[in-house]
Short mmCIF file of N, CA, C and O in Angstrom, two decimals:
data_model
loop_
_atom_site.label_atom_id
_atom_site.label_comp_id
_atom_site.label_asym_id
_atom_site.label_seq_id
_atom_site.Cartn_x
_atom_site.Cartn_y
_atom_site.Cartn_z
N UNK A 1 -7.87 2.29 -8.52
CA UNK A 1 -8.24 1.51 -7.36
C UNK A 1 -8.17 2.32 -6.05
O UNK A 1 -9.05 2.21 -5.20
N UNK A 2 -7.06 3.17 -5.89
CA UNK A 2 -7.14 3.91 -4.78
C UNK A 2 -8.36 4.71 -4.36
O UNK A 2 -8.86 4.87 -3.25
N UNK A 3 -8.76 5.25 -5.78
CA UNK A 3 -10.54 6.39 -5.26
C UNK A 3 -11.70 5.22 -4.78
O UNK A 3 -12.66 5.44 -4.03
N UNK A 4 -11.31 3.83 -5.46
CA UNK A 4 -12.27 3.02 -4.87
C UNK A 4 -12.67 2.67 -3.27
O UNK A 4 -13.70 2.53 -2.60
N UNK A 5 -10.99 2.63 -3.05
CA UNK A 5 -10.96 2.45 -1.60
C UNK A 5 -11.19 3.58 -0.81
O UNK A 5 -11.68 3.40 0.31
N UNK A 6 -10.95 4.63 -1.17
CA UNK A 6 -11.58 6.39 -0.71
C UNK A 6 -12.90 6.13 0.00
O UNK A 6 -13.39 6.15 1.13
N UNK A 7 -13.31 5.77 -1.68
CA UNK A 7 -15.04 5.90 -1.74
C UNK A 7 -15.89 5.27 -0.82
O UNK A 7 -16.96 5.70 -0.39
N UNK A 8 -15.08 3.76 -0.45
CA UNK A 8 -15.70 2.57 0.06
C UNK A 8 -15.69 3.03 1.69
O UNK A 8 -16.74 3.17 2.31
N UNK A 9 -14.63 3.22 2.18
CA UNK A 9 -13.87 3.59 3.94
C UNK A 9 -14.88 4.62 3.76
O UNK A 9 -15.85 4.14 4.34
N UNK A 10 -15.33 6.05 3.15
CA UNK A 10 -16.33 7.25 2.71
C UNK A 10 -17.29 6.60 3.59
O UNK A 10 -17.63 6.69 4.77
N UNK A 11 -17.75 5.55 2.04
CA UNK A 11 -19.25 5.04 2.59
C UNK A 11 -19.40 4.62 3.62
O UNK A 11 -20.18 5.28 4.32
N UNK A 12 -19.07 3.93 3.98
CA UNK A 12 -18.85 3.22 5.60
C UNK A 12 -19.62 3.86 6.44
O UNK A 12 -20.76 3.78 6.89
N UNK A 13 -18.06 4.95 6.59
CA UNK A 13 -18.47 5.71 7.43
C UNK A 13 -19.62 6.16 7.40
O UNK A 13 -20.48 5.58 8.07
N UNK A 14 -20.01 7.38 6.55
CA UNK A 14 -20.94 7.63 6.48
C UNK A 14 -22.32 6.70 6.93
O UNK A 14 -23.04 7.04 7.87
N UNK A 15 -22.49 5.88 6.37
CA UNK A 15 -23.21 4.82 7.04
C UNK A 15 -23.40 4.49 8.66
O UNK A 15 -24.48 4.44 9.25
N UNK A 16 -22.23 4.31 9.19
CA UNK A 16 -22.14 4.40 10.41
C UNK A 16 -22.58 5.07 11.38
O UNK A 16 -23.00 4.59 12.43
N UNK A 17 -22.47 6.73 10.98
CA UNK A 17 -22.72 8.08 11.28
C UNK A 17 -23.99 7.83 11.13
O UNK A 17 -24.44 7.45 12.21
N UNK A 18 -24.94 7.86 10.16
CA UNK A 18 -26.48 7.28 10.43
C UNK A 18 -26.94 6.53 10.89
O UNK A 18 -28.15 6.56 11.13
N UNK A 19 -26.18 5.56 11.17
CA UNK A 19 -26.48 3.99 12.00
C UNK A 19 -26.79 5.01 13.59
O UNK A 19 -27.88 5.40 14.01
N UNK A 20 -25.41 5.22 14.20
CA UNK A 20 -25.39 5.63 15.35
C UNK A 20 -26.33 6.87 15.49
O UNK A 20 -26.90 6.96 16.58
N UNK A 21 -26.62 7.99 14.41
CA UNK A 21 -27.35 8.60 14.76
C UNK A 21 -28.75 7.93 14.99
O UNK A 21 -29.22 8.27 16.08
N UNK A 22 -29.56 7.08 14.27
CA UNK A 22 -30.58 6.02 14.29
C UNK A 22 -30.67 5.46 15.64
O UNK A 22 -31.80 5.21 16.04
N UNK A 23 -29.70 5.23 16.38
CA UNK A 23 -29.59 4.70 17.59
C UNK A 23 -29.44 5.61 18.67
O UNK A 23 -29.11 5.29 19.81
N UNK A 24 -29.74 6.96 18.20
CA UNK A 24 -29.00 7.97 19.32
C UNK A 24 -30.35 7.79 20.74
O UNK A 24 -29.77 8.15 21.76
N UNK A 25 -31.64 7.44 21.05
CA UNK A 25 -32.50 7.27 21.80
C UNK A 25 -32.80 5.79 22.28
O UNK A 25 -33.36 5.61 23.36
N UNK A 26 -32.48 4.89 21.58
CA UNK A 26 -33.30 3.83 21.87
C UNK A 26 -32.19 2.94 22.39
O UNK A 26 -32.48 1.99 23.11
N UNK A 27 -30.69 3.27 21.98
CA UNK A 27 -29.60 2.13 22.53
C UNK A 27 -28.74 3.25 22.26
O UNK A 27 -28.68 3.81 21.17
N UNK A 28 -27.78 3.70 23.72
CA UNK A 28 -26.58 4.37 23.19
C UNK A 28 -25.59 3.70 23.33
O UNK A 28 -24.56 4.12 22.82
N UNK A 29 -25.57 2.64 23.97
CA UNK A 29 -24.36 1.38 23.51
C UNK A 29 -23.84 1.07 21.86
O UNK A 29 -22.72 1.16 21.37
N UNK A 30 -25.30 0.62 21.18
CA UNK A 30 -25.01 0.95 19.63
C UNK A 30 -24.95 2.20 19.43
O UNK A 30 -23.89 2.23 18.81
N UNK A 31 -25.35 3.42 19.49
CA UNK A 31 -24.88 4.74 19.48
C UNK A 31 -23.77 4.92 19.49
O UNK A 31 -23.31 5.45 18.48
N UNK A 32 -22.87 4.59 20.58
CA UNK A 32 -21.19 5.04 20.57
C UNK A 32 -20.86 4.48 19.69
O UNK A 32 -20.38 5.11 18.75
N UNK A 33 -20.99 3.00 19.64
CA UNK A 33 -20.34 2.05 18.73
C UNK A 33 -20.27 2.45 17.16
O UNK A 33 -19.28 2.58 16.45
N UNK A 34 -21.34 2.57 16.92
CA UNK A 34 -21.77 3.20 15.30
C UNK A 34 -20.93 4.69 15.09
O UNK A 34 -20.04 4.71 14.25
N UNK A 35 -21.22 5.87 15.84
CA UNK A 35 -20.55 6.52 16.07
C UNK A 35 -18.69 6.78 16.11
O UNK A 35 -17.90 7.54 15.55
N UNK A 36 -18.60 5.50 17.30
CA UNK A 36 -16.92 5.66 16.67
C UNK A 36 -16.41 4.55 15.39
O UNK A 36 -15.31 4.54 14.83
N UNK A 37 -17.16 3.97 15.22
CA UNK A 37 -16.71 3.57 14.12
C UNK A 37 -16.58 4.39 12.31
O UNK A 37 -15.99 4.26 11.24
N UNK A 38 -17.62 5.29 13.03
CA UNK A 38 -17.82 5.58 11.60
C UNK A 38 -16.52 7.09 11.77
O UNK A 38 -15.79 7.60 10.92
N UNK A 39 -16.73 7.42 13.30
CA UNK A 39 -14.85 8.32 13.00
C UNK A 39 -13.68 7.49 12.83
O UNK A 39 -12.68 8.04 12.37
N UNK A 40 -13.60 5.85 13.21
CA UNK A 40 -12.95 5.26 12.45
C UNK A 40 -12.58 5.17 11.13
O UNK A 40 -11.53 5.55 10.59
N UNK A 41 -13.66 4.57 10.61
CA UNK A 41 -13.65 4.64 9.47
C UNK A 41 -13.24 6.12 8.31
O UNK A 41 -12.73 6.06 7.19
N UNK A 42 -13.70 7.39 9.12
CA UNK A 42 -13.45 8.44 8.26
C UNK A 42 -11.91 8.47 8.50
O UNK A 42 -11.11 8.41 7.57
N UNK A 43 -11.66 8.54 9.47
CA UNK A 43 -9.54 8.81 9.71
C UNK A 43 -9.35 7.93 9.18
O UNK A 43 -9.00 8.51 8.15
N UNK A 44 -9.23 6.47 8.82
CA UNK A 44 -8.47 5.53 7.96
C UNK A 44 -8.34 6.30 6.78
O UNK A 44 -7.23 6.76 6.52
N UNK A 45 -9.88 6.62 5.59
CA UNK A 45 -9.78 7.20 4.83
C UNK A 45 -9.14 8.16 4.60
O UNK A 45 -8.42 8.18 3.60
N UNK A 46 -9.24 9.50 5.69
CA UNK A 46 -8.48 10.34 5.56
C UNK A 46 -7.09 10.27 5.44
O UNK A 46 -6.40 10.97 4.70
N UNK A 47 -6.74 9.47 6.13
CA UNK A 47 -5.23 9.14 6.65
C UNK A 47 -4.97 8.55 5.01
O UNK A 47 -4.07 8.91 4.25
N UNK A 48 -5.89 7.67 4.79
CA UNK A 48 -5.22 7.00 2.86
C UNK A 48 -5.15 8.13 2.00
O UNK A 48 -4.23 8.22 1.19
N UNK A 49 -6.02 9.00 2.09
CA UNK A 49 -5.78 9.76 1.07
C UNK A 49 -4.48 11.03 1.49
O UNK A 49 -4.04 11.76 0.60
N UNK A 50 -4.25 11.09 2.21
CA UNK A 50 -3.17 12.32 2.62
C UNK A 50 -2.26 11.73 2.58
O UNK A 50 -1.45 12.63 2.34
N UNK A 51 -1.55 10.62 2.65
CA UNK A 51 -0.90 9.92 2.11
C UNK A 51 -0.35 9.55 0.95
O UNK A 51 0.82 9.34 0.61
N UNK A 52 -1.69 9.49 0.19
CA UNK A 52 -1.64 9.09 -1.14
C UNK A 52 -1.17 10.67 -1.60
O UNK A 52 -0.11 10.74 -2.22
N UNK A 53 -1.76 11.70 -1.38
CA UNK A 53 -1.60 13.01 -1.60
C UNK A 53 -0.18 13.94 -1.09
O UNK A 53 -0.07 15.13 -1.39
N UNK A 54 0.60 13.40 -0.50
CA UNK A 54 2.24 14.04 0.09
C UNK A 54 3.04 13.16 0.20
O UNK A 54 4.12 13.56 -0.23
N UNK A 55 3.08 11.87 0.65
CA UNK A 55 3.79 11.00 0.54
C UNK A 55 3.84 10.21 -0.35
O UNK A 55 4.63 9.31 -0.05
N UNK A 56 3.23 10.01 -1.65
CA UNK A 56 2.96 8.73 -2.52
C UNK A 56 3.11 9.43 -3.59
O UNK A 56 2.98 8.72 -4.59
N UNK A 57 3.41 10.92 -3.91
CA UNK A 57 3.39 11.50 -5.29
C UNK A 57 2.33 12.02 -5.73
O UNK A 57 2.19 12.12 -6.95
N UNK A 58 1.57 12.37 -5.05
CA UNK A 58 0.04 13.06 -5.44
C UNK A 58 -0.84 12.01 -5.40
O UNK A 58 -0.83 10.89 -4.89
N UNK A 59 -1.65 12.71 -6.11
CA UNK A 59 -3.37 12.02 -6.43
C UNK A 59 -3.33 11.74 -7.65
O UNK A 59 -3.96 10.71 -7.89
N UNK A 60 -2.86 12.21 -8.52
CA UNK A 60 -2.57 12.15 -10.19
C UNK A 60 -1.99 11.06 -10.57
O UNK A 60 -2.30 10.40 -11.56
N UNK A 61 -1.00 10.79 -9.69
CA UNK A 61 -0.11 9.62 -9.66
C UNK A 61 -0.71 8.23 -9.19
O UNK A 61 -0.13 7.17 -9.43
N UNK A 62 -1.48 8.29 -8.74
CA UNK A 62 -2.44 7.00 -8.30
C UNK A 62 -3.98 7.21 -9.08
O UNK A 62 -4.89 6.73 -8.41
N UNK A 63 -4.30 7.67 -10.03
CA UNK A 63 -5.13 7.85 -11.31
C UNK A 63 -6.14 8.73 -10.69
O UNK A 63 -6.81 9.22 -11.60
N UNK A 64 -6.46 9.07 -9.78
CA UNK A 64 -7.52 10.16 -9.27
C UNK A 64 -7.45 11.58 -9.81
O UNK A 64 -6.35 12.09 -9.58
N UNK A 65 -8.08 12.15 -10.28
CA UNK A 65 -8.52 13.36 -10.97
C UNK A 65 -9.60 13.90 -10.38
O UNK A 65 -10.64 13.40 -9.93
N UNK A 66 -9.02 15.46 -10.46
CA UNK A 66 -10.42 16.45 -10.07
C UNK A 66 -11.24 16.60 -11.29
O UNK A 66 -10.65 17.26 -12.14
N UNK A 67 -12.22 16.27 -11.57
CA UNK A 67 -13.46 17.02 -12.60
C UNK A 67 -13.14 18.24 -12.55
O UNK A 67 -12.33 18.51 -13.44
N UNK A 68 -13.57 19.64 -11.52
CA UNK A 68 -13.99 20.99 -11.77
C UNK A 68 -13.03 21.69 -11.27
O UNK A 68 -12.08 21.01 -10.88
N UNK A 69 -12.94 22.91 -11.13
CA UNK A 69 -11.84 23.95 -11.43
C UNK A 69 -11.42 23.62 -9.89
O UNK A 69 -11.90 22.72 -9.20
N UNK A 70 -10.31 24.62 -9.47
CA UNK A 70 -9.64 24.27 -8.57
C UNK A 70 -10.26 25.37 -7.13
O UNK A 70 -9.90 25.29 -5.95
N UNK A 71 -11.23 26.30 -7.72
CA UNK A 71 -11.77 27.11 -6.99
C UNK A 71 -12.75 25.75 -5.96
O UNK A 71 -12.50 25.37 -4.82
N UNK A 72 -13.59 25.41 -6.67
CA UNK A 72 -14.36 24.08 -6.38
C UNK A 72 -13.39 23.19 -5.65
O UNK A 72 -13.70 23.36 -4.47
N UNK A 73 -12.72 22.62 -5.68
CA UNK A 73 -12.33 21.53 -4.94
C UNK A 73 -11.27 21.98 -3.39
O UNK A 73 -10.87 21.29 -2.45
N UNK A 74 -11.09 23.64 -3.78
CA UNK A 74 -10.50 23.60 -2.46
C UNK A 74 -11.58 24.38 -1.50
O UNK A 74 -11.17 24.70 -0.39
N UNK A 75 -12.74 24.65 -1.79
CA UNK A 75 -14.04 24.53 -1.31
C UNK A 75 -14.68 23.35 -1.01
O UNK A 75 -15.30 23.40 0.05
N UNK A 76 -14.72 22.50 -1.51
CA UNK A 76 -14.49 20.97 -0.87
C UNK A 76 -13.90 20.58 0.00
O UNK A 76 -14.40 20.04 0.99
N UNK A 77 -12.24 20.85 -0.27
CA UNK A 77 -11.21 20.72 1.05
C UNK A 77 -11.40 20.97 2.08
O UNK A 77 -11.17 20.31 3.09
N UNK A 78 -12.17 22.68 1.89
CA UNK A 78 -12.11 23.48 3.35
C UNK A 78 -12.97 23.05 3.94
O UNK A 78 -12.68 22.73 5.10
N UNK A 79 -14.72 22.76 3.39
CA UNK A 79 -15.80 22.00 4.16
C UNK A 79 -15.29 20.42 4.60
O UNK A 79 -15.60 19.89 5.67
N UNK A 80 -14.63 19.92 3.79
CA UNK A 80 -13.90 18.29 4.59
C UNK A 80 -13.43 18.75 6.21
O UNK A 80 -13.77 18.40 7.34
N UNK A 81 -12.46 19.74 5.64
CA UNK A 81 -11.56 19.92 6.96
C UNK A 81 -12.52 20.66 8.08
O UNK A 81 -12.04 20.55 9.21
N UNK A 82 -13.23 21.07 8.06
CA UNK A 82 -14.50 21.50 8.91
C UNK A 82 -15.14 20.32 9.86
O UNK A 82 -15.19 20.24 11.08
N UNK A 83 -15.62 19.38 8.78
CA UNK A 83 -16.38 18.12 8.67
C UNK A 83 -15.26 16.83 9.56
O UNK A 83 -15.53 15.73 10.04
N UNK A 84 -14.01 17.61 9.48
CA UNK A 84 -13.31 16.39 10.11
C UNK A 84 -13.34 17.12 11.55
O UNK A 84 -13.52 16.34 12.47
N UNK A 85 -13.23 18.07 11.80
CA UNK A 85 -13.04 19.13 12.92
C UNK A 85 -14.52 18.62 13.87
O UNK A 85 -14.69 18.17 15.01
N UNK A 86 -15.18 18.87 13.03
CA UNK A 86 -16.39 18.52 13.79
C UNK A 86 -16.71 17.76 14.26
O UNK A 86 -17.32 17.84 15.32
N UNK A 87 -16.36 16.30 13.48
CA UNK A 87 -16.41 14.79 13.83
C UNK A 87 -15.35 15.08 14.78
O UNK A 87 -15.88 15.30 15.87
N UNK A 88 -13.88 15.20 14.86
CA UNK A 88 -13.54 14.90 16.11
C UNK A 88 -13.97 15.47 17.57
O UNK A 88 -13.94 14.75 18.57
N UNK A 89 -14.41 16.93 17.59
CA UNK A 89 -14.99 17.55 18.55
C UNK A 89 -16.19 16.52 19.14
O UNK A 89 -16.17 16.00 20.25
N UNK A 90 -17.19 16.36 18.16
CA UNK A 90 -18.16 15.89 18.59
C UNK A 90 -18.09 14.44 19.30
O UNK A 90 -18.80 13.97 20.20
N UNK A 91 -16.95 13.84 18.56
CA UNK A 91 -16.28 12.18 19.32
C UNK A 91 -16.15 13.01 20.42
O UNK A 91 -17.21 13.17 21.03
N UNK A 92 -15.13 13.62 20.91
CA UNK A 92 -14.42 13.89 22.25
C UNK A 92 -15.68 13.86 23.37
O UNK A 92 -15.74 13.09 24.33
N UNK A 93 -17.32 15.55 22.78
CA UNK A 93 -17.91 15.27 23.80
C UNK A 93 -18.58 14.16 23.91
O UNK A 93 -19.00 13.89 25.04
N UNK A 94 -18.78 13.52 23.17
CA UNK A 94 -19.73 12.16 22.94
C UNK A 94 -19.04 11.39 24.51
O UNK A 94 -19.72 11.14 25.50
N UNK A 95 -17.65 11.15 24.39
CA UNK A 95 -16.52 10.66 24.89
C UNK A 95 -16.71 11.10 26.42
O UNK A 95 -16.75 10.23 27.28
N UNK A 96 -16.80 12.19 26.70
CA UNK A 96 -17.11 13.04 28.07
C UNK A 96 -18.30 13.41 28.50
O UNK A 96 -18.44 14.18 29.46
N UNK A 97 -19.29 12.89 27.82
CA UNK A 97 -20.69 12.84 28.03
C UNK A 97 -20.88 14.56 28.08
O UNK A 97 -20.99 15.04 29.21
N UNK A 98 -20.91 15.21 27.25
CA UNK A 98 -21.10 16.34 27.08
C UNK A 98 -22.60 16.63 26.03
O UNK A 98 -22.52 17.31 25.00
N UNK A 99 -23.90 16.01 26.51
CA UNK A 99 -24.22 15.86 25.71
C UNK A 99 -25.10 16.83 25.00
O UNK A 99 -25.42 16.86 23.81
N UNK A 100 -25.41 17.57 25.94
CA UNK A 100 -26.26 18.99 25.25
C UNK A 100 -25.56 19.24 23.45
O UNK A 100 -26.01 19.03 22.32
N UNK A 101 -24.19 19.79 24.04
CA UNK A 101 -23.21 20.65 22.97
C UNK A 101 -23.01 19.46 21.49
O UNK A 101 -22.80 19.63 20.29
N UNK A 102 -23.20 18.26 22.36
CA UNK A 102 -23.13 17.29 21.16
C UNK A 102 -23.82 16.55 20.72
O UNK A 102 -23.51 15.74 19.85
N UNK A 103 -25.19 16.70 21.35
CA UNK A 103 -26.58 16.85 20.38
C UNK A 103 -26.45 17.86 19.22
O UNK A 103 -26.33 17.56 18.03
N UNK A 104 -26.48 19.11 19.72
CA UNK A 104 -25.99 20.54 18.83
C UNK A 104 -25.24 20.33 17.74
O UNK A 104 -25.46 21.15 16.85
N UNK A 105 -24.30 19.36 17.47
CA UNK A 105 -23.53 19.83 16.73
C UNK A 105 -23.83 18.73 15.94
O UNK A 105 -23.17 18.58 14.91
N UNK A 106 -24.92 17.70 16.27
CA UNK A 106 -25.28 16.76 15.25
C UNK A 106 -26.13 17.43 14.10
O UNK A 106 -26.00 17.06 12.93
N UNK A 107 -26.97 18.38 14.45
CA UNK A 107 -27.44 19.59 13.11
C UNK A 107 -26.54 20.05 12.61
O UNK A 107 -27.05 20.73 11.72
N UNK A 108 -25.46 20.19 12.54
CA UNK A 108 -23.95 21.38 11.55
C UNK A 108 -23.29 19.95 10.58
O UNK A 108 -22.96 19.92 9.39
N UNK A 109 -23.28 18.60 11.90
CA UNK A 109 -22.13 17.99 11.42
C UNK A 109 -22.84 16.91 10.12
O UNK A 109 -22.48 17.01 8.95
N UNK A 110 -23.81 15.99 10.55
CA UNK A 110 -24.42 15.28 8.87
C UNK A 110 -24.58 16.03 8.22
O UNK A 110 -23.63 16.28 7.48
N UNK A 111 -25.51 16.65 8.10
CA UNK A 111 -25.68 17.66 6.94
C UNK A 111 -24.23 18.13 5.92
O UNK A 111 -24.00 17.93 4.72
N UNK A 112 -23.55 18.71 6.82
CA UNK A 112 -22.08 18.86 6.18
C UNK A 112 -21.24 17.57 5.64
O UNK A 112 -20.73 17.31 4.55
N UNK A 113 -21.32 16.95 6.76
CA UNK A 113 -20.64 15.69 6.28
C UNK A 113 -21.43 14.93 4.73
O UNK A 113 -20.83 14.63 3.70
N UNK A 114 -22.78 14.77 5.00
CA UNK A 114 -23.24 14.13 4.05
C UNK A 114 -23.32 15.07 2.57
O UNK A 114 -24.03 14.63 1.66
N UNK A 115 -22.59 16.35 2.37
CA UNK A 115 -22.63 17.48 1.23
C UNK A 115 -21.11 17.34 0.93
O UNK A 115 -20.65 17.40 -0.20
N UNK A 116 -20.60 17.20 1.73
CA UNK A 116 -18.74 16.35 1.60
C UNK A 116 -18.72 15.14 1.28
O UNK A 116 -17.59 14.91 0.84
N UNK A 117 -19.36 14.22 1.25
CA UNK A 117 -19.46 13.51 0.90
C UNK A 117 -19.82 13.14 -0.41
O UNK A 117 -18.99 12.61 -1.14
N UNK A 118 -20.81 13.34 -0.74
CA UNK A 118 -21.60 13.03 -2.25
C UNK A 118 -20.62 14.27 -2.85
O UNK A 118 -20.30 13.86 -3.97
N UNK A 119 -20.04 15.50 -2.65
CA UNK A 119 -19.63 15.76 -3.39
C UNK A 119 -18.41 15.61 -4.07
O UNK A 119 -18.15 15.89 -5.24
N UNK A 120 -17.37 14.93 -2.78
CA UNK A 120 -16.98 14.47 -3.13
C UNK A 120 -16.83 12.61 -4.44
O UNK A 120 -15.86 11.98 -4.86
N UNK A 121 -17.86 12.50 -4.54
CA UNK A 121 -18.15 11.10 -5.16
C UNK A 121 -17.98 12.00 -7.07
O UNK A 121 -17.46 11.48 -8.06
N UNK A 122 -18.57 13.26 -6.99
CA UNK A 122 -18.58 13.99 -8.31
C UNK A 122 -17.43 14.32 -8.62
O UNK A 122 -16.95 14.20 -9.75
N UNK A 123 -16.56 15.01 -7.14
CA UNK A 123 -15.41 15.90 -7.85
C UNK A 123 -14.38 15.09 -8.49
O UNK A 123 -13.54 15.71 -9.15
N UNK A 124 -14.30 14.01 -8.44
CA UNK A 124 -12.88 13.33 -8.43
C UNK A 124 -13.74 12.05 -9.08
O UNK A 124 -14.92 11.71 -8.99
N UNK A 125 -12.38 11.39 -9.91
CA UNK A 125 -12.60 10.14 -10.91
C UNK A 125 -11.41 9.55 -11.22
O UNK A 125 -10.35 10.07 -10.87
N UNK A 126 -11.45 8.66 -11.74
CA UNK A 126 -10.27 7.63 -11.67
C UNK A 126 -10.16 7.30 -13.11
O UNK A 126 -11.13 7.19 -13.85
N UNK A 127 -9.01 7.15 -13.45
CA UNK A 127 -8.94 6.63 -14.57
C UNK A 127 -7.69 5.60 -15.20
O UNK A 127 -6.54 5.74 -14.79
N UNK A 128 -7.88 5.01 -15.80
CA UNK A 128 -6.59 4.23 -15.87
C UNK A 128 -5.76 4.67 -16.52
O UNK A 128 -6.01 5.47 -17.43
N UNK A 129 -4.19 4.15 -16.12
CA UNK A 129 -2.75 5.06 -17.02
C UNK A 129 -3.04 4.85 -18.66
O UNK A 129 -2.27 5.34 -19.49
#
C-alpha cells in the first residue's frame, strides 16, 4: 500500500506540473496554482517515502522492491534528486518573478521529471508479506 500512495501523490503531481505548464500563457493565476501544487504534492511524496526509507525500517519493510540492479536505481535517485532541485529552484523564481531563468528551466525540468517519473513506476513493486 505504501508504493500505492508513492505512485498516486507521483501522479498528481505530475499532473499538476502539466496543468500549470498548460496554463503558463493564458492564466498565470492557474499557473502558480497548478504549479505549486504539484511541488506540493511532489514534497508530501517525497517526504513519505524518506521516511518510509530511514525512519520506518526501509522500503523492504513496507513491501516495496527494486526490480533492477542497484547501479540503475541509484541513477534514478540521482536524476530524482536533480528533479527535486530543480522543482524547488524553479518554485523560488516562479515565486520572485524571475521569469526568463524560469521559463529556461521548464525545458531541463518536465522532461526530467516526467523520465523520473515513469521510471520510477518500473523500478520498484510491491508485494505482499
Amino acid at each position: 500500500m505504501p508504493l500505492f500512495w508513492i505512485n498516486l501523490l507521483m501522479t498528481v503531481s505530475i499532473c499538476f506540473f502539466y496543468l500549470g505548464y498548460a496554463f503558463r500563457k493564458q492564466n498565470t493565476n492557474l499557473h502558480r496554482l497548478f504549479g505549486l501544487s504539484g511541488v506540493v504534492f511532489n514534497l508530501l511524496a517525497a517526504a513519505y517515502l524518506l521516511l518510509i526509507k530511514y525512519a520506518l525500517g526501509g522500503i523492504t519493510n513496507h513491501q516495496i522492491y527494486p526490480v533492477a540492479p542497484d547501479y540503475i536505481i541509484h541513477t534514478h535517485r540521482f536524476f530524482a534528486s536533480l528533479a527535486l532541485i530543480l522543482m524547488l529552484i524553479m518554485g523560488f523564481l516562479g515565486w520572485k518573478r524571475k521569469r526568463k531563468l524560469h521559463v529556461k528551466l521548464h525545458y531541463i525540468f518536465l522532461p526530467l521529471y516526467t523520465i523520473v517519473y515513469i521510471s520510477g513506476l518500473f523500478l520498484f513493486q510491491s508485494r505482499p508479506l
